[in-house]
Coordinates of C-alpha atoms in Angstrom, one line a residue:
M1 CA -28.6 34.8 -2.1
T2 CA -26.0 33.1 -4.3
R3 CA -23.7 30.7 -2.4
A4 CA -20.7 32.9 -4.0
L5 CA -22.5 36.0 -2.0
K6 CA -23.0 34.6 1.1
S7 CA -19.1 33.5 1.3
T8 CA -18.0 36.9 0.6
L9 CA -21.0 38.9 2.8
P10 CA -19.0 38.0 6.6
L11 CA -15.9 40.1 4.8
L12 CA -17.7 43.0 3.8
L13 CA -19.4 43.6 6.6
L14 CA -15.6 43.6 8.5
I15 CA -14.6 45.9 5.8
M16 CA -17.6 47.7 6.5
A17 CA -17.1 48.6 9.7
G18 CA -13.8 48.8 9.5
C19 CA -10.9 46.8 10.9
K20 CA -8.5 47.1 13.2
K21 CA -4.6 45.8 14.1
N22 CA -5.4 44.2 17.1
D23 CA -8.7 42.5 15.9
T24 CA -8.6 39.2 17.6
L25 CA -10.5 37.7 14.8
L26 CA -8.9 34.1 13.7
P27 CA -7.2 35.2 10.1
I28 CA -9.8 34.1 7.3
K29 CA -8.3 31.2 6.2
E30 CA -8.8 29.6 10.1
K31 CA -12.0 30.9 10.4
E32 CA -13.6 30.5 6.8
V33 CA -16.8 28.5 7.0
M34 CA -18.4 28.5 3.9
G35 CA -16.9 26.6 0.9
V36 CA -15.2 29.5 -1.4
V37 CA -17.1 29.2 -5.0
R38 CA -14.1 29.5 -7.9
P39 CA -14.1 29.2 -11.6
M40 CA -13.0 25.8 -10.9
G41 CA -15.3 24.2 -8.5
V42 CA -15.4 24.4 -4.8
T43 CA -12.4 24.6 -2.8
P44 CA -13.4 23.0 0.9
V45 CA -13.4 25.1 4.3
T46 CA -10.0 24.7 5.9
F47 CA -9.6 23.7 9.7
N48 CA -6.9 22.8 12.3
W49 CA -7.4 18.9 12.9
E50 CA -5.1 18.7 15.5
T51 CA -6.8 21.7 17.8
V52 CA -10.2 21.9 17.6
N53 CA -12.1 20.3 20.0
W54 CA -15.3 20.1 18.3
M55 CA -15.6 19.6 14.2
P56 CA -17.0 22.6 12.4
T57 CA -20.4 22.1 12.3
P58 CA -23.5 24.7 11.6
P59 CA -25.7 26.3 14.2
G60 CA -28.7 23.6 15.6
Q61 CA -26.3 20.3 14.7
S62 CA -25.2 18.4 17.8
Q63 CA -21.5 19.2 18.2
I64 CA -19.0 16.3 16.7
P65 CA -16.0 15.5 18.4
P66 CA -12.6 15.0 16.2
P67 CA -11.9 11.4 15.8
W68 CA -9.3 10.9 18.2
S69 CA -11.2 11.2 21.4
G70 CA -14.7 11.5 22.6
Q71 CA -17.9 9.9 21.6
G72 CA -17.5 7.8 18.8
S73 CA -14.1 7.9 18.4
L74 CA -11.7 5.8 16.7
T75 CA -9.8 4.4 19.7
S76 CA -11.9 1.2 19.7
T77 CA -10.9 -0.1 16.5
Y78 CA -7.1 1.2 16.4
G79 CA -4.4 1.5 18.7
I80 CA -3.4 4.8 20.1
D81 CA -0.3 5.0 18.0
V82 CA -2.3 5.1 14.7
V83 CA -5.4 7.2 16.3
S84 CA -2.9 9.9 17.6
D85 CA -0.8 9.7 13.9
H86 CA -2.1 12.4 12.4
K87 CA 0.4 15.7 13.1
A88 CA 0.9 17.9 10.3
S89 CA 4.8 18.1 11.1
D90 CA 5.1 14.5 10.4
G91 CA 3.7 15.3 6.9
W92 CA 0.3 15.2 7.0
V93 CA -2.1 17.5 4.9
L94 CA -5.9 18.2 4.7
L95 CA -6.8 16.8 0.6
Y96 CA -10.6 17.1 1.1
N97 CA -13.4 18.4 3.9
T98 CA -17.0 18.6 3.9
F99 CA -17.6 19.9 7.5
N100 CA -18.5 23.5 7.4
A101 CA -19.5 25.9 10.5
L102 CA -21.9 27.8 8.0
A103 CA -23.5 25.2 6.3
P104 CA -27.1 25.8 5.2
A105 CA -28.5 23.1 6.8
P106 CA -27.3 20.3 9.3
L107 CA -24.4 18.1 8.0
V108 CA -25.3 14.9 6.4
N109 CA -22.4 12.0 7.0
P110 CA -19.6 14.3 6.5
Y111 CA -16.0 13.7 5.6
F112 CA -12.3 15.0 5.7
I113 CA -9.5 13.3 4.0
L114 CA -5.7 13.7 5.6
Y115 CA -2.7 12.7 3.3
N116 CA 0.7 11.8 4.3
R117 CA 3.2 13.3 1.7
Y118 CA 6.2 11.1 3.3
R119 CA 4.5 8.0 3.5
G120 CA 1.9 8.1 0.6
L121 CA -0.9 7.3 2.7
M122 CA -4.3 8.5 2.8
R123 CA -6.9 8.3 5.4
I124 CA -10.5 9.0 5.1
Y125 CA -11.9 10.0 7.9
F126 CA -16.1 9.9 7.9
Y127 CA -18.5 10.3 10.8
T128 CA -22.4 8.7 10.5
T129 CA -25.2 11.1 10.9
T130 CA -28.2 8.9 9.4
Q131 CA -30.0 6.7 11.8
F132 CA -29.0 2.8 10.8
V133 CA -28.8 -0.4 12.9
Y134 CA -27.6 -3.6 11.3
P135 CA -26.7 -6.4 13.5
S136 CA -23.7 -6.8 11.0
T137 CA -20.1 -7.4 12.1
Y138 CA -17.5 -5.9 9.7
V139 CA -17.4 -2.8 7.4
V140 CA -16.3 -3.7 3.8
D141 CA -14.6 -0.9 2.2
G142 CA -12.9 -0.3 -1.1
V143 CA -11.4 2.6 -3.8
S144 CA -11.4 2.4 -7.4
V145 CA -10.0 4.7 -10.2
I146 CA -12.9 5.7 -12.3
S147 CA -11.2 6.6 -16.2
N148 CA -10.5 5.4 -19.1
A149 CA -6.8 6.4 -18.8
G150 CA -4.3 3.4 -17.3
T151 CA -2.5 4.4 -13.9
T152 CA -0.8 2.6 -11.5
L153 CA -1.9 4.8 -8.6
L154 CA -3.4 1.5 -6.6
N155 CA -1.1 -0.8 -7.6
Y156 CA 0.2 -1.0 -3.6
L157 CA -3.0 -2.4 -2.3
G158 CA -3.7 -6.1 -1.9
N159 CA 0.0 -7.5 -2.5
E160 CA 3.2 -7.9 -0.9
V161 CA 5.1 -8.4 -4.2
V162 CA 3.7 -5.6 -6.9
D163 CA 3.8 -5.8 -11.0
P164 CA 4.5 -2.6 -12.3
S165 CA 3.3 -3.9 -15.9
K166 CA -0.4 -3.9 -14.2
K167 CA -2.7 -1.1 -13.6
R168 CA -4.9 -1.9 -10.8
T169 CA -8.3 -0.1 -11.3
S170 CA -9.8 -0.8 -7.9
F171 CA -9.1 -2.6 -4.3
T172 CA -11.4 -3.9 -1.6
Q173 CA -11.0 -5.0 2.3
V174 CA -12.5 -5.8 5.1
E175 CA -11.8 -3.5 8.2
P176 CA -10.7 -4.8 11.7
A177 CA -13.6 -5.9 14.4
P178 CA -13.0 -3.2 17.5
T179 CA -11.2 -4.3 20.0
D180 CA -13.7 -3.5 22.8
G181 CA -16.2 -5.5 21.8
S182 CA -18.5 -3.0 20.8
Q183 CA -20.5 -3.6 17.4
P184 CA -19.2 -1.7 14.2
L185 CA -21.8 -0.3 13.0
A186 CA -23.6 2.8 14.8
A187 CA -24.9 6.3 14.0
N188 CA -22.8 9.4 15.6
R189 CA -19.8 7.1 15.1
W190 CA -16.1 7.9 12.9
Y191 CA -14.4 5.6 10.8
M192 CA -11.6 5.4 9.1
L193 CA -10.2 4.0 5.8
Q194 CA -6.6 3.6 4.8
Y195 CA -5.1 3.6 1.2
E196 CA -1.7 3.8 0.2
M197 CA -0.8 5.5 -3.1
A198 CA 1.8 4.4 -5.8
Y199 CA 3.3 7.4 -7.6
D200 CA 2.2 7.9 -11.2
P201 CA 4.2 10.6 -13.0
Q202 CA 1.5 10.1 -16.0
I203 CA -1.5 12.0 -13.8
T204 CA -0.5 15.6 -14.4
S205 CA -1.2 14.6 -17.8
L206 CA -4.8 13.8 -16.9
T207 CA -7.6 16.6 -16.9
S208 CA -10.3 16.3 -14.2
D209 CA -12.9 15.6 -16.8
N210 CA -11.2 11.9 -17.5
I211 CA -10.4 10.9 -14.1
Q212 CA -11.7 10.3 -10.5
I213 CA -11.3 8.5 -7.3
S214 CA -14.0 7.0 -6.0
W215 CA -14.6 5.2 -2.5
F216 CA -17.6 3.2 -0.7
T217 CA -18.4 1.6 2.7
N218 CA -20.5 -1.6 2.7
F219 CA -21.3 -3.5 5.7
N220 CA -21.6 -7.7 6.0
S221 CA -21.7 -10.1 8.7
V222 CA -18.2 -12.7 8.7
S223 CA -18.7 -15.5 11.1
S224 CA -15.5 -17.4 10.3
I225 CA -11.8 -16.4 8.4
A226 CA -8.8 -18.0 7.7
L227 CA -5.5 -16.2 6.3
G228 CA -3.4 -19.0 5.8
G229 CA -3.9 -20.9 9.2
S230 CA -6.6 -22.1 11.5
L231 CA -10.3 -20.6 11.1
T232 CA -10.8 -17.6 13.5
G233 CA -13.9 -15.6 14.4
T234 CA -12.7 -12.3 14.2
I235 CA -10.8 -10.2 11.9
K236 CA -7.9 -8.3 13.9
S237 CA -6.5 -6.2 10.9
A238 CA -7.7 -5.1 7.8
V239 CA -7.9 -7.7 5.2
G240 CA -7.5 -7.0 1.0
A241 CA -7.3 -7.9 -2.5
P242 CA -6.8 -5.8 -5.9
G243 CA -10.2 -5.8 -7.7
T244 CA -14.3 -6.3 -6.6
A245 CA -13.9 -10.0 -5.9
M246 CA -14.2 -9.6 -2.3
N247 CA -17.0 -7.2 -1.9
S248 CA -18.9 -9.0 -4.9
A249 CA -18.5 -12.5 -3.0
L250 CA -19.8 -11.1 0.2
Q251 CA -22.5 -9.4 -1.5
T252 CA -23.9 -12.3 -3.3
T253 CA -22.7 -15.5 -1.9
G254 CA -21.3 -14.6 1.5
K255 CA -18.2 -16.5 0.8
V256 CA -14.7 -16.0 -0.3
V257 CA -11.7 -17.8 -1.1
G258 CA -9.1 -16.7 -3.0
Q259 CA -5.7 -14.6 -2.5
G260 CA -5.1 -11.2 -0.9
A261 CA -3.0 -9.3 1.9
L262 CA -3.1 -8.3 5.3
A263 CA -2.8 -4.7 6.0
W264 CA -1.3 -4.1 9.2
I265 CA -1.8 -1.0 10.6
G266 CA 0.4 0.1 13.9
S267 CA 2.9 -1.8 15.9
A268 CA 0.6 -3.2 18.7
V269 CA -1.4 -5.7 15.9
L270 CA 1.1 -8.4 16.6
Q271 CA 1.8 -8.3 20.1
N272 CA -2.1 -8.0 20.7
N273 CA -2.9 -10.8 19.2
G274 CA -0.6 -13.5 19.0
N275 CA 2.8 -15.4 20.8
T276 CA 5.7 -14.4 18.7
T277 CA 7.4 -16.9 19.8
T278 CA 5.5 -20.1 19.4
G279 CA 3.4 -18.5 16.0
T280 CA 0.0 -19.2 17.9
N281 CA -2.2 -16.3 17.1
T282 CA -6.1 -15.5 17.0
M283 CA -5.4 -13.7 13.5
G284 CA -6.0 -17.1 11.3
I285 CA -2.3 -17.0 10.3
G286 CA -0.1 -19.8 9.9
V287 CA 2.2 -20.5 12.9
T288 CA 5.4 -20.4 10.7
A289 CA 4.2 -16.9 9.1
F290 CA 3.3 -15.2 12.2
K291 CA 6.9 -16.1 13.6
N292 CA 8.3 -14.9 10.5
I293 CA 6.5 -11.8 10.5
A294 CA 7.2 -11.0 14.3
K295 CA 10.9 -11.9 13.6
G296 CA 11.0 -9.3 10.4
L297 CA 8.9 -6.8 12.3
E298 CA 11.0 -6.4 15.3
S299 CA 14.4 -6.5 13.4
A300 CA 13.1 -3.7 11.1
L301 CA 12.0 -1.5 14.3
S302 CA 14.9 -1.9 16.2
A303 CA 17.7 -1.5 13.4
A304 CA 20.0 1.1 13.2
S305 CA 19.9 2.7 9.7
G306 CA 21.5 0.8 7.1
N307 CA 21.2 -2.7 8.4
F308 CA 20.1 -4.0 5.4
P309 CA 18.8 -6.7 4.1
G310 CA 19.1 -8.4 7.8
A311 CA 16.7 -6.1 9.1
I312 CA 13.9 -6.6 7.0
A313 CA 13.9 -10.6 6.4
G314 CA 10.5 -11.7 5.8
I315 CA 9.0 -8.0 5.1
F316 CA 8.3 -7.4 1.3
S317 CA 6.0 -4.3 1.5
A318 CA 5.8 -1.8 4.5
I319 CA 6.4 1.6 5.7
F320 CA 8.3 2.2 9.2
G321 CA 8.6 5.6 10.9
G322 CA 7.3 9.0 10.4
N323 CA 5.1 9.2 13.4
S324 CA 7.1 11.5 15.9
G325 CA 4.7 9.9 18.7
S326 CA 5.6 6.5 17.9
Q327 CA 7.0 4.0 15.9
G328 CA 4.7 4.0 12.9
V329 CA 4.5 0.5 11.1
N330 CA 1.9 -0.3 7.7
M331 CA 2.5 -3.3 6.0
N332 CA 1.1 -5.8 3.5
I333 CA 1.4 -9.3 4.0
D334 CA 0.0 -12.1 1.4
A335 CA -2.2 -14.6 2.5
S336 CA -5.0 -17.0 1.2
I337 CA -8.2 -15.8 2.2
N338 CA -10.9 -18.2 3.6
M339 CA -14.1 -15.8 4.5
T340 CA -17.7 -16.8 5.2
G341 CA -20.3 -14.2 6.1
T342 CA -24.5 -13.9 6.2
L343 CA -26.4 -12.1 3.3
T344 CA -29.0 -11.2 5.5
T345 CA -26.8 -8.7 7.1
A346 CA -25.2 -7.2 4.0
G347 CA -25.8 -3.7 2.7
S348 CA -24.5 -0.5 1.8
F349 CA -23.4 3.0 4.6
P350 CA -25.6 5.8 3.8
S351 CA -24.1 8.4 1.3
S352 CA -22.0 5.5 -0.4
P353 CA -20.2 6.0 -2.8
T354 CA -18.2 8.8 -2.9
S355 CA -16.0 10.0 -5.7
L356 CA -13.6 12.5 -6.1
Y357 CA -11.3 14.3 -8.2
V358 CA -7.7 12.8 -8.4
P359 CA -5.0 15.3 -7.0
G360 CA -2.3 15.9 -9.3
T361 CA -4.6 16.3 -12.3
Q362 CA -5.3 19.3 -14.2
I363 CA -8.7 20.9 -12.7
L364 CA -10.9 22.2 -15.8
S365 CA -12.7 25.3 -15.0
T366 CA -15.9 23.1 -15.7
A367 CA -14.8 21.1 -12.6
Q368 CA -17.8 20.9 -10.4
N369 CA -18.5 20.5 -6.4
Y370 CA -14.9 20.1 -4.2
V371 CA -11.6 20.2 -5.6
P372 CA -8.5 19.1 -3.7
L373 CA -7.0 21.4 -1.4
S374 CA -3.7 20.1 -2.6
N375 CA -3.3 19.7 -5.8
E376 CA 0.0 17.7 -5.9
P377 CA 0.4 14.2 -7.2
L378 CA 0.3 11.2 -4.4
G379 CA 2.7 9.0 -3.8
V380 CA 6.3 8.8 -2.9
F381 CA 8.0 6.6 -5.8
N382 CA 7.5 3.7 -8.2
L383 CA 9.1 1.8 -10.6
R384 CA 8.4 2.4 -14.4
A385 CA 8.5 -0.9 -15.5
R386 CA 9.6 -4.4 -14.3
P387 CA 13.4 -5.0 -13.3
V388 CA 15.2 -7.4 -15.1
I389 CA 17.0 -10.5 -13.6
D390 CA 19.9 -12.4 -15.0
I391 CA 20.1 -15.9 -14.2
T392 CA 22.7 -18.1 -15.6
V393 CA 22.4 -21.9 -16.3
Y394 CA 24.4 -24.9 -17.4
E395 CA 23.2 -26.9 -20.3
Q396 CA 21.9 -30.4 -19.5
G397 CA 20.8 -33.6 -20.5
W398 CA 23.3 -34.8 -22.7
P399 CA 25.2 -37.7 -21.7
D400 CA 28.6 -36.9 -24.1
Y401 CA 29.1 -33.3 -22.5
N402 CA 32.4 -33.2 -21.1
W403 CA 32.3 -30.4 -18.9
P404 CA 35.7 -29.6 -16.9
A405 CA 36.6 -31.3 -13.8
G406 CA 34.8 -30.2 -10.6
T407 CA 32.1 -27.8 -12.8
N408 CA 29.0 -28.3 -10.6
T409 CA 26.3 -28.3 -13.5
S410 CA 23.6 -27.7 -11.2
M411 CA 24.9 -24.6 -10.0
V412 CA 22.7 -21.5 -11.0
T413 CA 23.9 -18.3 -10.5
F414 CA 21.3 -15.4 -9.9
G415 CA 22.4 -12.0 -11.0
Y416 CA 21.2 -8.4 -10.8
H417 CA 22.8 -5.6 -12.8
A418 CA 21.4 -2.3 -11.1
T419 CA 23.8 -0.2 -13.3
A420 CA 22.2 -1.6 -16.8
P421 CA 20.2 0.9 -18.8
E422 CA 17.2 -1.3 -18.4
N423 CA 17.0 -0.9 -14.7
D424 CA 17.0 2.3 -14.8
L425 CA 13.4 2.4 -13.5
F426 CA 13.2 4.2 -10.1
T427 CA 10.4 6.8 -10.0
P428 CA 10.4 9.4 -7.3
N429 CA 7.9 12.0 -6.7
P430 CA 9.3 15.5 -7.5
N431 CA 6.9 17.1 -5.3
V432 CA 8.3 15.1 -2.1
I433 CA 11.8 14.7 -3.2
K434 CA 13.1 18.3 -3.3
D435 CA 14.1 21.3 -1.3
G436 CA 12.2 23.4 1.1
A437 CA 10.6 22.8 4.0
D438 CA 8.2 20.6 2.7
G439 CA 10.3 18.2 0.9
A440 CA 12.4 15.4 1.6
V441 CA 15.9 14.3 1.0
I442 CA 16.4 10.6 0.4
N443 CA 18.9 9.4 2.8
E444 CA 19.2 5.7 1.4
Y445 CA 18.5 3.6 -1.4
T446 CA 19.0 0.3 -1.8
E447 CA 17.8 -2.6 -4.5
E448 CA 18.1 -6.0 -3.5
P449 CA 17.4 -9.0 -6.3
L450 CA 15.1 -11.9 -4.5
F451 CA 14.2 -15.5 -5.6
I452 CA 11.1 -16.3 -4.4
L453 CA 10.2 -20.0 -4.4
W454 CA 6.7 -20.3 -3.8
D455 CA 4.9 -23.4 -2.4
S456 CA 2.0 -22.8 -5.3
I457 CA 4.1 -23.2 -8.0
Y458 CA 5.3 -26.7 -7.1
T459 CA 1.6 -28.0 -6.0
A460 CA 0.3 -26.6 -9.7
G461 CA 3.1 -28.0 -11.6
G462 CA 3.0 -31.5 -10.0
N463 CA 7.0 -31.6 -10.2
Y464 CA 8.2 -31.1 -6.9
A465 CA 4.6 -31.1 -4.9
N466 CA 5.9 -33.0 -2.2
N467 CA 9.8 -32.2 -1.8
L468 CA 10.9 -28.7 -2.5
P469 CA 14.6 -29.1 -4.0
N470 CA 16.9 -28.9 -1.1
I471 CA 19.4 -25.6 -1.7
E472 CA 23.2 -25.0 -0.7
L473 CA 23.6 -21.4 -0.5
S474 CA 26.8 -19.5 -0.9
S475 CA 28.4 -17.4 1.5
R476 CA 27.1 -14.2 0.0
A477 CA 23.3 -15.5 -0.2
Q478 CA 20.8 -15.3 2.6
Y479 CA 18.2 -17.6 3.1
E480 CA 14.3 -16.8 4.3
D481 CA 11.6 -18.8 5.3
K482 CA 8.7 -16.7 4.5
G483 CA 6.0 -19.9 5.6
A484 CA 4.5 -19.9 1.8
S485 CA 7.5 -19.2 0.2
R486 CA 11.0 -19.5 0.3
V487 CA 13.5 -16.3 -0.7
I488 CA 17.1 -16.3 -1.7
S489 CA 18.2 -13.0 -1.2
S490 CA 21.8 -11.0 -1.6
T491 CA 23.3 -8.6 0.7
G492 CA 24.8 -6.0 -1.6
D493 CA 23.6 -2.4 -2.7
L494 CA 23.1 -0.3 -5.6
T495 CA 25.7 -2.2 -7.5
D496 CA 25.9 -5.1 -9.9
S497 CA 25.9 -8.4 -7.8
N498 CA 25.4 -11.9 -8.1
I499 CA 23.7 -14.7 -5.8
G500 CA 25.4 -18.1 -6.2
F501 CA 23.4 -20.9 -5.0
S502 CA 22.9 -24.9 -5.9
F503 CA 19.9 -26.7 -6.8
I504 CA 20.4 -30.5 -5.6
S505 CA 17.6 -31.6 -8.3
T506 CA 19.1 -30.9 -11.9
G507 CA 15.9 -31.6 -13.3
L508 CA 15.1 -28.0 -11.7
A509 CA 18.1 -26.4 -13.7
K510 CA 16.3 -27.8 -16.9
D511 CA 12.6 -26.1 -15.7
L512 CA 14.5 -23.1 -15.7
A513 CA 15.4 -22.6 -19.5
I514 CA 13.6 -24.4 -21.9
T515 CA 14.6 -24.1 -25.8
G516 CA 13.1 -25.6 -28.6
E517 CA 11.6 -25.2 -32.0
G518 CA 9.2 -22.8 -30.3
G519 CA 11.6 -20.4 -29.1
W520 CA 12.4 -19.7 -25.6
S521 CA 10.5 -19.9 -22.7
A522 CA 10.4 -20.0 -19.0
G523 CA 8.9 -22.2 -16.6
D524 CA 6.6 -21.3 -13.9
Y525 CA 9.3 -21.6 -11.5
L526 CA 11.4 -19.3 -12.8
T527 CA 9.3 -16.6 -13.9
H528 CA 7.1 -16.8 -10.4
G529 CA 10.3 -16.5 -8.9
A530 CA 12.2 -13.2 -9.7
A531 CA 11.3 -9.8 -8.0
L532 CA 13.5 -6.8 -6.7
R533 CA 13.4 -5.4 -3.2
V534 CA 13.6 -1.8 -2.9
K535 CA 13.8 0.3 0.4
V536 CA 14.2 3.8 0.2
T537 CA 14.6 5.9 3.7
L538 CA 13.5 9.7 3.4
H539 CA 14.2 12.5 6.1
P540 CA 12.0 15.5 5.7
N541 CA 13.9 18.9 5.6
S542 CA 12.3 20.1 8.5
G543 CA 13.4 17.5 10.7
G544 CA 11.5 14.9 12.5
T545 CA 11.3 11.1 12.2
Y546 CA 13.2 9.0 9.3
I547 CA 11.0 7.0 7.1
T548 CA 11.8 3.7 5.4
N549 CA 9.5 2.4 2.7
I550 CA 9.7 -1.2 1.2
K551 CA 8.4 -2.4 -1.7
T552 CA 9.1 -5.4 -3.9
F553 CA 8.2 -5.6 -7.6
V554 CA 8.0 -8.4 -10.0
A555 CA 10.9 -8.9 -12.2
N556 CA 11.5 -10.3 -15.7
V557 CA 14.6 -12.5 -16.6
R558 CA 16.9 -13.2 -18.7
I559 CA 18.5 -16.7 -19.2
H560 CA 22.3 -17.6 -19.8
V561 CA 22.9 -21.2 -21.0
I562 CA 26.4 -22.1 -20.6
R563 CA 27.0 -25.0 -23.3
P564 CA 30.3 -27.3 -22.9
L565 CA 33.4 -27.7 -25.7
G566 CA 33.4 -24.2 -26.6
Q567 CA 30.0 -23.3 -28.1
P568 CA 28.9 -20.0 -27.4
E569 CA 26.9 -19.3 -24.6
V570 CA 23.2 -19.2 -25.2
V571 CA 21.4 -15.6 -24.5
S572 CA 17.5 -15.6 -24.3
P573 CA 15.2 -12.7 -24.6
I574 CA 13.5 -11.1 -21.9
L575 CA 11.0 -13.5 -20.6
G576 CA 8.1 -13.0 -18.1
L577 CA 4.8 -13.4 -17.0
N578 CA 1.9 -12.1 -18.9

């Protein structure tokens, strides 16, 4: 009997028997138990994940509770605010599902995927049925785009500051350890993987035969980890990095040293793992960085709408709100990663990896296996390219320059012209920002130029390794100490604005703009420092809580050199990192 006939047989029997208006059977979309085979692949079974007592499984298979409660639940790893954050009224929709009450055989390691349309978060919930026991301490997972066509879909993963000119193809992270002391690896247990998707309008031009998204789960023992601070033996929040280097290193050498980001999920992680006053913590984060993160998070959670940028001091990549049950928090925090593992307890989960068609692509009639239940592009917004920030300096180095009295030649003016054509880059997802019950409106949109003084630049260059230049700020600027960096930011909104600040060291001004026979070039300090922080606050048309999404993007620069004695200003072409 074909699968198509199996899926229609129950309906045919009902029609033959005659259906009454007071029939107590659930609607077919609720009761449907076989995946519907269509010309374009298989449409997954739908179910109400908010109300089910047991997941849809075939007769003969042991009952499986939902991920939120019962045996093998997620509460041993995540706070109750995270576990309970799955309401359809908050924007969660079902993308994929392999649970099936009329499957021809017991389900093997089934999964379902929820996606939040207002926050751009994709959560994969999978349940292990295969019996396997390893003395390993952590789950290592990752996601990748399988395609010859580039996409920015994964750009928000593994870093605080996003480079719009890059197209990330993969991301790897180590999941946190259970908080109750239980071992992370077991059969008959739920796991959750979360990935934030960036909107890419080009997804709709791609077909299902030239792009897929793939996710995997491995396991490793990690004996120690440091994230810019002291070594600690326990990972308290997911740690990830773009690419596959982290997973490869753990699987082959057992040691990871490099840059990545701490993926903060839930509002309780900070309070449960450190002292927000002293900065001491059990997460491996530096004391100063921990205190600044705590301060920024507290301000962001308690700030009234429109209190910007003071409300997000020290926050560069985050999503606040959107959870009607509690205060939702998702953050990326850059960190240096030093991790040591044990090769004897490294391996792969059963039924891994898994590949899927990317929602929003054109699903061809030749598509096989499951197709997405919702085929709208993922992500909430993005920038199409790097923004441009203008920096004005005074020409230096000649003793016979006769500057007017009182001229401060070490003054550097940092300006952002939001209305310039080259900065018209904001790209919202039209499937999210729209009329209708499932749409949302932008309640507030703000762009804020930043100048990030990364310590690593001074160390690498050697010029200022031991003595960061003192900075004298104007009244219009705000100073942020980020631990591993320093940030100078404006207090303006979406209008042309300038930030005035003075560098005591004139040598630094020389590094900002270098001219010569070889043409224009920008020092490491300048090209690493320019960034634009974007804040977007959404409100669903159907009501509910506000969602604030903060992202910071790498910017290019255009240098203006002021010259004395009536000489014309010199303007560079747009410069930036490769």
